[in-house]
Amino acid sequence: MSTKKFLLQENEIPTAWYNIAADMKNKPLPILNPGTKEPIREEELYPLFAKSLAHQELNQIDAWIEIPEAVRDLYKIWRPTPLVRAYGLEKALDTPAHIYFKNESVSPVGSHKLNSAIAQAYYCKEEGVTNITTETGAGQWGAALSYAAKAFGLELAVYMVKISYHQKPYRRSIMQTFGAQVIASPSMSTNSGRKILTEHPNYQGSLGTAISEAVELAIQTPNCKYTLGSVLNHVMLHQTVIGLEAEKQMEMAGEYPDVVIGCFGGGSNFSGISFPFLRHKLNEDREIRIVAAEPASCPKLTRGEYQYDFGDEAGYTPLLPMYTLGHTFAPAHIHAGGLRYHGAGSIVSQLRKDGFVEAVDIEQLDTFEAATLFAQAEGIIPAPESSHAIAAAIREANQAKEEGRQKTILFNLSGHGLIDMTAYDQYFAGELTNYSLSDEDLAKNLNQLEKII
Ligand SMILES: *Cc1c(COP(=O)(O)O)cnc(C)c1O
């Protein structure tokens, strides 16, 4: 037997999410209205987001926020997720380190994103919302939200970047199976889509355009709200269910992690696994390292700047305080589509600035090498995004071996890669490359930022 699982009972699913902002001495800087540069008030978020979510977004007071019963009931379909001791990987690496991973790939849609999708759909339903919109790139968030919308009887319109709509048909099929309407963006269904299509009929779309369309539809449709799958504080909050379970499970294993690792796109799975552990450091000064693993081709935490920036490419959102590469930054087309985002959520950014969070960058080829080793040792094919966390965990384990000392490593397996096999095929065919990013390339977009901080 090469693995050992630490399993919790259904009734041990956490009853509250952990809001780390309440415990931070230096609170994250406020979100700003881009017109007035004044902090956004909760009411200003209501046209776009459900009120409860707007409230959670700005809540810096309550450390614990109760998980509604209906949300916990749906969590029971796949939660608690297993915590696994990766004996197979330890053996393959011949390391004295103990390696644990939290397996979020067992969710019905194959990733952690369902933790927040269900919560967001619930609050929308509770407030009488009937329709929700969102955008999706590779399709992970769209897939999760499609299932969540169906569970609460909401109509969902997903704007999917046109090139992914055609190149990644399976996630589109998953969304359609759950009953969502999936629209290739740009589309003729919105003003912003029509405008782009009349000017550039062959435009293959971008996340920025898809956001514009989803936001426009939400604002113009009665009883309709917009939702987002990462970056925002309320999304990080919902994901803490991962780390809260892991905390109990590490206790069952009789260990406490020296280092906690998550891959990093906008920060939701990373925050989810790490914030509950970080609270021991914030409140009890406990020794623990927290490491974010990001792609070398999209290095906001390792090489970005801490500054106010827009959340989207088009510049429609409020200004967020974040480590950013600039909202006009166009990352290389790596297969970890979920990590191709220009900025980090504002809570993680503050924690990084205050030295509570470390970051490492990983090259694409290293992630696939790590993924293949992990798959062969543990029997799970990881998502290209999650493979960044695996590669970082392997580095830590190798370092422990060099230093000849035990170390306890915990990482989050944010999703499986069974719908990403084309990426693996390309890796085996030798068709994938690393992407280097010069300081000049980085400066180009950063120089365009208005320096508010
Ligand atoms: C979306 C996604 C990510 C990246 O998003 P975060 O908000 O940074 O967690 C990572 N892993 C998987 C499997 C994803 O679907």
mmCIF file of N, CA, C and O in Angstrom, residues 260-342:
data_model
loop_
_atom_site.group_PDB
_atom_site.id
_atom_site.type_symbol
_atom_site.label_atom_id
_atom_site.label_comp_id
_atom_site.label_asym_id
_atom_site.label_seq_id
_atom_site.Cartn_x
_atom_site.Cartn_y
_atom_site.Cartn_z
ATOM 1 N N VAL A 260 3.061 24.656 3.984
ATOM 2 C CA VAL A 260 1.794 24.429 3.282
ATOM 3 C C VAL A 260 1.903 25.090 1.905
ATOM 4 O O VAL A 260 2.319 26.246 1.797
ATOM 5 N N ILE A 261 1.523 24.337 0.863
ATOM 6 C CA ILE A 261 1.743 24.793 -0.512
ATOM 7 C C ILE A 261 0.443 24.743 -1.311
ATOM 8 O O ILE A 261 -0.310 23.783 -1.229
ATOM 9 N N GLY A 262 0.193 25.784 -2.102
ATOM 10 C CA GLY A 262 -0.924 25.750 -3.051
ATOM 11 C C GLY A 262 -0.489 26.383 -4.351
ATOM 12 O O GLY A 262 0.359 27.284 -4.357
ATOM 13 N N CYS A 263 -1.056 25.916 -5.482
ATOM 14 C CA CYS A 263 -0.765 26.598 -6.741
ATOM 15 C C CYS A 263 -1.546 27.912 -6.749
ATOM 16 O O CYS A 263 -2.513 28.074 -6.011
ATOM 17 N N PHE A 264 -1.099 28.842 -7.590
ATOM 18 C CA PHE A 264 -1.655 30.182 -7.481
ATOM 19 C C PHE A 264 -2.079 30.776 -8.828
ATOM 20 O O PHE A 264 -1.269 31.030 -9.702
ATOM 21 N N GLY A 265 -3.409 30.983 -8.963
ATOM 22 C CA GLY A 265 -3.938 31.705 -10.122
ATOM 23 C C GLY A 265 -4.355 33.084 -9.645
ATOM 24 O O GLY A 265 -3.639 34.070 -9.781
ATOM 25 N N GLY A 266 -5.539 33.143 -9.040
ATOM 26 C CA GLY A 266 -5.972 34.377 -8.383
ATOM 27 C C GLY A 266 -5.867 34.225 -6.879
ATOM 28 O O GLY A 266 -5.964 35.181 -6.128
ATOM 29 N N GLY A 267 -5.712 32.967 -6.422
ATOM 30 C CA GLY A 267 -5.424 32.715 -5.015
ATOM 31 C C GLY A 267 -6.464 31.926 -4.244
ATOM 32 O O GLY A 267 -6.318 31.751 -3.032
ATOM 33 N N SER A 268 -7.518 31.392 -4.895
ATOM 34 C CA SER A 268 -8.585 30.820 -4.073
ATOM 35 C C SER A 268 -8.222 29.467 -3.454
ATOM 36 O O SER A 268 -8.465 29.242 -2.266
ATOM 37 N N ASN A 269 -7.620 28.552 -4.226
ATOM 38 C CA ASN A 269 -7.300 27.259 -3.590
ATOM 39 C C ASN A 269 -6.122 27.412 -2.641
ATOM 40 O O ASN A 269 -6.065 26.762 -1.593
ATOM 41 N N PHE A 270 -5.205 28.300 -2.992
ATOM 42 C CA PHE A 270 -4.062 28.582 -2.108
ATOM 43 C C PHE A 270 -4.549 29.132 -0.765
ATOM 44 O O PHE A 270 -4.134 28.675 0.304
ATOM 45 N N SER A 271 -5.432 30.118 -0.808
ATOM 46 C CA SER A 271 -5.970 30.689 0.426
ATOM 47 C C SER A 271 -6.757 29.642 1.188
ATOM 48 O O SER A 271 -6.706 29.576 2.420
ATOM 49 N N GLY A 272 -7.501 28.830 0.440
ATOM 50 C CA GLY A 272 -8.333 27.809 1.066
ATOM 51 C C GLY A 272 -7.533 26.825 1.898
ATOM 52 O O GLY A 272 -7.894 26.525 3.035
ATOM 53 N N ILE A 273 -6.438 26.334 1.362
ATOM 54 C CA ILE A 273 -5.635 25.369 2.126
ATOM 55 C C ILE A 273 -4.827 26.073 3.210
ATOM 56 O O ILE A 273 -4.621 25.532 4.297
ATOM 57 N N SER A 274 -4.384 27.315 2.961
ATOM 58 C CA SER A 274 -3.370 27.890 3.861
ATOM 59 C C SER A 274 -3.899 28.807 4.961
ATOM 60 O O SER A 274 -3.306 28.868 6.039
ATOM 61 N N PHE A 275 -4.988 29.540 4.723
ATOM 62 C CA PHE A 275 -5.407 30.531 5.726
ATOM 63 C C PHE A 275 -5.699 29.924 7.105
ATOM 64 O O PHE A 275 -5.301 30.484 8.126
ATOM 65 N N PRO A 276 -6.382 28.770 7.162
ATOM 66 C CA PRO A 276 -6.624 28.200 8.493
ATOM 67 C C PRO A 276 -5.328 27.877 9.243
ATOM 68 O O PRO A 276 -5.283 27.970 10.468
ATOM 69 N N PHE A 277 -4.263 27.490 8.512
ATOM 70 C CA PHE A 277 -2.976 27.241 9.183
ATOM 71 C C PHE A 277 -2.291 28.557 9.526
ATOM 72 O O PHE A 277 -1.672 28.694 10.581
ATOM 73 N N LEU A 278 -2.418 29.514 8.624
ATOM 74 C CA LEU A 278 -1.783 30.810 8.846
ATOM 75 C C LEU A 278 -2.340 31.490 10.099
ATOM 76 O O LEU A 278 -1.660 32.279 10.756
ATOM 77 N N ARG A 279 -3.575 31.155 10.441
ATOM 78 C CA ARG A 279 -4.158 31.780 11.625
ATOM 79 C C ARG A 279 -3.375 31.421 12.887
ATOM 80 O O ARG A 279 -3.311 32.215 13.820
ATOM 81 N N HIS A 280 -2.746 30.231 12.919
ATOM 82 C CA HIS A 280 -1.920 29.865 14.082
ATOM 83 C C HIS A 280 -0.690 30.749 14.166
ATOM 84 O O HIS A 280 -0.179 31.014 15.239
ATOM 85 N N LYS A 281 -0.228 31.181 12.992
ATOM 86 C CA LYS A 281 0.944 32.061 12.981
ATOM 87 C C LYS A 281 0.538 33.481 13.378
ATOM 88 O O LYS A 281 1.206 34.144 14.166
ATOM 89 N N LEU A 282 -0.607 33.928 12.853
ATOM 90 C CA LEU A 282 -1.073 35.284 13.158
ATOM 91 C C LEU A 282 -1.442 35.425 14.629
ATOM 92 O O LEU A 282 -1.147 36.434 15.261
ATOM 93 N N ASN A 283 -2.120 34.399 15.163
ATOM 94 C CA ASN A 283 -2.667 34.531 16.516
ATOM 95 C C ASN A 283 -1.789 33.929 17.606
ATOM 96 O O ASN A 283 -1.870 34.337 18.749
ATOM 97 N N GLU A 284 -0.986 32.915 17.241
ATOM 98 C CA GLU A 284 -0.192 32.227 18.273
ATOM 99 C C GLU A 284 1.285 32.218 17.947
ATOM 100 O O GLU A 284 2.062 31.553 18.623
ATOM 101 N N ASP A 285 1.659 32.922 16.859
ATOM 102 C CA ASP A 285 3.062 33.010 16.490
ATOM 103 C C ASP A 285 3.686 31.645 16.214
ATOM 104 O O ASP A 285 4.873 31.429 16.426
ATOM 105 N N ARG A 286 2.857 30.723 15.733
ATOM 106 C CA ARG A 286 3.362 29.376 15.484
ATOM 107 C C ARG A 286 4.262 29.359 14.239
ATOM 108 O O ARG A 286 3.995 30.042 13.262
ATOM 109 N N GLU A 287 5.284 28.554 14.285
ATOM 110 C CA GLU A 287 6.245 28.449 13.185
ATOM 111 C C GLU A 287 5.632 27.657 12.028
ATOM 112 O O GLU A 287 5.328 26.480 12.166
ATOM 113 N N ILE A 288 5.431 28.272 10.875
ATOM 114 C CA ILE A 288 4.940 27.544 9.696
ATOM 115 C C ILE A 288 5.241 28.380 8.463
ATOM 116 O O ILE A 288 5.192 29.613 8.516
ATOM 117 N N ARG A 289 5.606 27.707 7.369
ATOM 118 C CA ARG A 289 5.848 28.429 6.114
ATOM 119 C C ARG A 289 4.678 28.196 5.160
ATOM 120 O O ARG A 289 4.143 27.096 5.068
ATOM 121 N N ILE A 290 4.291 29.243 4.445
ATOM 122 C CA ILE A 290 3.182 29.169 3.508
ATOM 123 C C ILE A 290 3.736 29.567 2.138
ATOM 124 O O ILE A 290 4.275 30.656 1.987
ATOM 125 N N VAL A 291 3.601 28.652 1.143
ATOM 126 C CA VAL A 291 4.250 28.892 -0.151
ATOM 127 C C VAL A 291 3.238 28.833 -1.294
ATOM 128 O O VAL A 291 2.508 27.853 -1.456
ATOM 129 N N ALA A 292 3.221 29.891 -2.098
ATOM 130 C CA ALA A 292 2.383 29.932 -3.303
ATOM 131 C C ALA A 292 3.240 29.542 -4.500
ATOM 132 O O ALA A 292 4.345 30.056 -4.667
ATOM 133 N N ALA A 293 2.711 28.636 -5.351
ATOM 134 C CA ALA A 293 3.465 28.182 -6.523
ATOM 135 C C ALA A 293 2.799 28.720 -7.779
ATOM 136 O O ALA A 293 1.672 28.352 -8.107
ATOM 137 N N GLU A 294 3.499 29.601 -8.473
ATOM 138 C CA GLU A 294 2.899 30.218 -9.661
ATOM 139 C C GLU A 294 3.729 29.895 -10.899
ATOM 140 O O GLU A 294 4.888 29.508 -10.792
ATOM 141 N N PRO A 295 3.139 30.057 -12.106
ATOM 142 C CA PRO A 295 3.896 29.769 -13.322
ATOM 143 C C PRO A 295 4.967 30.840 -13.560
ATOM 144 O O PRO A 295 4.713 32.026 -13.326
ATOM 145 N N ALA A 296 6.134 30.413 -14.029
ATOM 146 C CA ALA A 296 7.202 31.365 -14.347
ATOM 147 C C ALA A 296 6.740 32.344 -15.428
ATOM 148 O O ALA A 296 7.228 33.464 -15.515
ATOM 149 N N SER A 297 5.768 31.926 -16.242
ATOM 150 C CA SER A 297 5.303 32.796 -17.329
ATOM 151 C C SER A 297 4.243 33.800 -16.863
ATOM 152 O O SER A 297 3.828 34.663 -17.620
ATOM 153 N N CYS A 298 3.801 33.673 -15.630
ATOM 154 C CA CYS A 298 2.787 34.605 -15.103
ATOM 155 C C CYS A 298 3.077 34.892 -13.627
ATOM 156 O O CYS A 298 2.288 34.563 -12.744
ATOM 157 N N PRO A 299 4.252 35.534 -13.361
ATOM 158 C CA PRO A 299 4.802 35.582 -12.002
ATOM 159 C C PRO A 299 4.394 36.808 -11.187
ATOM 160 O O PRO A 299 5.231 37.608 -10.787
ATOM 161 N N LYS A 300 3.098 36.959 -10.922
ATOM 162 C CA LYS A 300 2.671 38.192 -10.218
ATOM 163 C C LYS A 300 3.253 38.320 -8.821
ATOM 164 O O LYS A 300 3.603 39.404 -8.393
ATOM 165 N N LEU A 301 3.342 37.188 -8.083
ATOM 166 C CA LEU A 301 3.812 37.291 -6.697
ATOM 167 C C LEU A 301 5.330 37.395 -6.598
ATOM 168 O O LEU A 301 5.857 38.000 -5.675
ATOM 169 N N THR A 302 6.043 36.779 -7.544
ATOM 170 C CA THR A 302 7.505 36.797 -7.456
ATOM 171 C C THR A 302 8.104 38.008 -8.168
ATOM 172 O O THR A 302 9.148 38.502 -7.782
ATOM 173 N N ARG A 303 7.440 38.486 -9.241
ATOM 174 C CA ARG A 303 8.046 39.583 -9.998
ATOM 175 C C ARG A 303 7.096 40.752 -10.252
ATOM 176 O O ARG A 303 7.464 41.721 -10.915
ATOM 177 N N GLY A 304 5.871 40.657 -9.759
ATOM 178 C CA GLY A 304 4.908 41.735 -9.976
ATOM 179 C C GLY A 304 5.116 42.895 -9.014
ATOM 180 O O GLY A 304 6.037 42.888 -8.203
ATOM 181 N N GLU A 305 4.239 43.880 -9.112
ATOM 182 C CA GLU A 305 4.344 45.067 -8.271
ATOM 183 C C GLU A 305 3.088 45.163 -7.402
ATOM 184 O O GLU A 305 1.996 44.819 -7.846
ATOM 185 N N TYR A 306 3.263 45.644 -6.156
ATOM 186 C CA TYR A 306 2.111 45.832 -5.280
ATOM 187 C C TYR A 306 1.512 47.193 -5.590
ATOM 188 O O TYR A 306 2.116 48.232 -5.301
ATOM 189 N N GLN A 307 0.334 47.185 -6.204
ATOM 190 C CA GLN A 307 -0.231 48.437 -6.699
ATOM 191 C C GLN A 307 -1.743 48.254 -6.924
ATOM 192 O O GLN A 307 -2.235 47.133 -7.010
ATOM 193 N N TYR A 308 -2.461 49.342 -7.011
ATOM 194 C CA TYR A 308 -3.873 49.250 -7.404
ATOM 195 C C TYR A 308 -3.958 48.915 -8.893
ATOM 196 O O TYR A 308 -3.236 49.494 -9.706
ATOM 197 N N ASP A 309 -4.861 47.978 -9.209
ATOM 198 C CA ASP A 309 -5.050 47.645 -10.626
ATOM 199 C C ASP A 309 -6.482 47.132 -10.825
ATOM 200 O O ASP A 309 -7.168 46.742 -9.874
ATOM 201 N N PHE A 310 -6.899 47.122 -12.081
ATOM 202 C CA PHE A 310 -8.205 46.567 -12.414
ATOM 203 C C PHE A 310 -8.161 45.046 -12.342
ATOM 204 O O PHE A 310 -7.129 44.431 -12.616
ATOM 205 N N GLY A 311 -9.325 44.455 -12.017
ATOM 206 C CA GLY A 311 -9.403 43.001 -11.956
ATOM 207 C C GLY A 311 -9.509 42.368 -13.326
ATOM 208 O O GLY A 311 -9.269 41.175 -13.480
ATOM 209 N N ASP A 312 -9.879 43.143 -14.328
ATOM 210 C CA ASP A 312 -10.086 42.579 -15.663
ATOM 211 C C ASP A 312 -9.257 43.339 -16.691
ATOM 212 O O ASP A 312 -8.829 44.464 -16.467
ATOM 213 N N GLU A 313 -9.102 42.680 -17.820
ATOM 214 C CA GLU A 313 -8.310 43.215 -18.923
ATOM 215 C C GLU A 313 -8.887 44.525 -19.471
ATOM 216 O O GLU A 313 -8.151 45.430 -19.860
ATOM 217 N N ALA A 314 -10.219 44.622 -19.480
ATOM 218 C CA ALA A 314 -10.845 45.789 -20.107
ATOM 219 C C ALA A 314 -10.886 47.008 -19.164
ATOM 220 O O ALA A 314 -11.097 48.125 -19.617
ATOM 221 N N GLY A 315 -10.661 46.785 -17.862
ATOM 222 C CA GLY A 315 -10.697 47.910 -16.935
ATOM 223 C C GLY A 315 -12.094 48.343 -16.517
ATOM 224 O O GLY A 315 -12.359 49.514 -16.307
ATOM 225 N N TYR A 316 -13.008 47.391 -16.373
ATOM 226 C CA TYR A 316 -14.382 47.705 -15.946
ATOM 227 C C TYR A 316 -14.582 47.575 -14.437
ATOM 228 O O TYR A 316 -15.529 48.090 -13.874
ATOM 229 N N THR A 317 -13.733 46.785 -13.774
ATOM 230 C CA THR A 317 -13.972 46.473 -12.355
ATOM 231 C C THR A 317 -13.485 47.617 -11.462
ATOM 232 O O THR A 317 -12.786 48.514 -11.924
ATOM 233 N N PRO A 318 -13.831 47.583 -10.170
ATOM 234 C CA PRO A 318 -13.198 48.495 -9.213
ATOM 235 C C PRO A 318 -11.689 48.264 -9.182
ATOM 236 O O PRO A 318 -11.191 47.255 -9.695
ATOM 237 N N LEU A 319 -10.967 49.203 -8.560
ATOM 238 C CA LEU A 319 -9.514 49.042 -8.431
ATOM 239 C C LEU A 319 -9.201 48.196 -7.202
ATOM 240 O O LEU A 319 -9.694 48.468 -6.105
ATOM 241 N N LEU A 320 -8.405 47.154 -7.397
ATOM 242 C CA LEU A 320 -8.062 46.241 -6.315
ATOM 243 C C LEU A 320 -6.586 46.413 -5.948
ATOM 244 O O LEU A 320 -5.740 46.514 -6.838
ATOM 245 N N PRO A 321 -6.279 46.409 -4.624
ATOM 246 C CA PRO A 321 -4.870 46.436 -4.231
ATOM 247 C C PRO A 321 -4.288 45.041 -4.406
ATOM 248 O O PRO A 321 -4.760 44.099 -3.776
ATOM 249 N N MET A 322 -3.327 44.885 -5.280
ATOM 250 C CA MET A 322 -2.848 43.529 -5.573
ATOM 251 C C MET A 322 -1.405 43.506 -6.072
ATOM 252 O O MET A 322 -0.916 44.489 -6.593
ATOM 253 N N TYR A 323 -0.749 42.378 -5.867
ATOM 254 C CA TYR A 323 0.471 42.129 -6.637
ATOM 255 C C TYR A 323 0.003 41.860 -8.054
ATOM 256 O O TYR A 323 -0.811 40.977 -8.291
ATOM 257 N N THR A 324 0.509 42.658 -8.977
ATOM 258 C CA THR A 324 -0.018 42.565 -10.335
ATOM 259 C C THR A 324 1.103 42.664 -11.364
ATOM 260 O O THR A 324 2.174 43.217 -11.095
ATOM 261 N N LEU A 325 0.805 42.105 -12.551
ATOM 262 C CA LEU A 325 1.703 42.262 -13.700
ATOM 263 C C LEU A 325 1.138 43.330 -14.629
ATOM 264 O O LEU A 325 1.653 43.557 -15.707
ATOM 265 N N GLY A 326 0.058 43.977 -14.202
ATOM 266 C CA GLY A 326 -0.633 44.949 -15.051
ATOM 267 C C GLY A 326 -1.793 44.261 -15.744
ATOM 268 O O GLY A 326 -1.646 43.147 -16.257
ATOM 269 N N HIS A 327 -2.982 44.902 -15.743
ATOM 270 C CA HIS A 327 -4.153 44.194 -16.285
ATOM 271 C C HIS A 327 -4.065 44.005 -17.792
ATOM 272 O O HIS A 327 -4.836 43.256 -18.373
ATOM 273 N N THR A 328 -3.106 44.674 -18.444
ATOM 274 C CA THR A 328 -2.936 44.486 -19.893
ATOM 275 C C THR A 328 -1.927 43.380 -20.193
ATOM 276 O O THR A 328 -1.655 43.087 -21.350
ATOM 277 N N PHE A 329 -1.362 42.777 -19.137
ATOM 278 C CA PHE A 329 -0.380 41.710 -19.337
ATOM 279 C C PHE A 329 -1.029 40.506 -20.017
ATOM 280 O O PHE A 329 -2.074 40.028 -19.587
ATOM 281 N N ALA A 330 -0.408 40.040 -21.101
ATOM 282 C CA ALA A 330 -0.940 38.870 -21.811
ATOM 283 C C ALA A 330 -0.014 37.685 -21.577
ATOM 284 O O ALA A 330 1.041 37.596 -22.199
ATOM 285 N N PRO A 331 -0.368 36.777 -20.654
ATOM 286 C CA PRO A 331 0.516 35.644 -20.362
ATOM 287 C C PRO A 331 0.612 34.682 -21.533
ATOM 288 O O PRO A 331 -0.303 34.609 -22.368
ATOM 289 N N ALA A 332 1.703 33.940 -21.579
ATOM 290 C CA ALA A 332 1.878 32.921 -22.609
ATOM 291 C C ALA A 332 0.782 31.862 -22.463
ATOM 292 O O ALA A 332 0.206 31.699 -21.398
ATOM 293 N N HIS A 333 0.522 31.153 -23.554
ATOM 294 C CA HIS A 333 -0.556 30.162 -23.532
ATOM 295 C C HIS A 333 -0.097 28.845 -22.922
ATOM 296 O O HIS A 333 -0.038 27.824 -23.587
ATOM 297 N N ILE A 334 0.206 28.871 -21.632
ATOM 298 C CA ILE A 334 0.556 27.629 -20.945
ATOM 299 C C ILE A 334 -0.719 26.818 -20.725
ATOM 300 O O ILE A 334 -1.829 27.347 -20.812
ATOM 301 N N HIS A 335 -0.527 25.519 -20.441
ATOM 302 C CA HIS A 335 -1.708 24.659 -20.289
ATOM 303 C C HIS A 335 -2.427 24.841 -18.967
ATOM 304 O O HIS A 335 -3.580 24.440 -18.829
ATOM 305 N N ALA A 336 -1.738 25.430 -17.982
ATOM 306 C CA ALA A 336 -2.411 25.701 -16.711
ATOM 307 C C ALA A 336 -3.241 26.974 -16.874
ATOM 308 O O ALA A 336 -2.910 28.033 -16.347
ATOM 309 N N GLY A 337 -4.335 26.865 -17.642
ATOM 310 C CA GLY A 337 -5.152 28.035 -17.981
ATOM 311 C C GLY A 337 -5.640 28.782 -16.745
ATOM 312 O O GLY A 337 -5.749 30.008 -16.756
ATOM 313 N N GLY A 338 -5.910 28.040 -15.675
ATOM 314 C CA GLY A 338 -6.432 28.639 -14.454
ATOM 315 C C GLY A 338 -5.418 29.512 -13.728
ATOM 316 O O GLY A 338 -5.777 30.226 -12.800
ATOM 317 N N LEU A 339 -4.152 29.443 -14.144
ATOM 318 C CA LEU A 339 -3.140 30.251 -13.460
ATOM 319 C C LEU A 339 -2.722 31.456 -14.296
ATOM 320 O O LEU A 339 -1.833 32.215 -13.909
ATOM 321 N N ARG A 340 -3.362 31.628 -15.445
ATOM 322 C CA ARG A 340 -2.981 32.728 -16.340
ATOM 323 C C ARG A 340 -3.741 33.996 -15.969
ATOM 324 O O ARG A 340 -4.460 34.557 -16.767
ATOM 325 N N TYR A 341 -3.582 34.463 -14.751
ATOM 326 C CA TYR A 341 -4.285 35.673 -14.323
ATOM 327 C C TYR A 341 -3.242 36.692 -13.883
ATOM 328 O O TYR A 341 -2.235 36.329 -13.271
ATOM 329 N N HIS A 342 -3.506 37.965 -14.150
ATOM 330 C CA HIS A 342 -2.447 38.970 -13.976
ATOM 331 C C HIS A 342 -2.211 39.403 -12.534
ATOM 332 O O HIS A 342 -1.191 40.007 -12.233
#
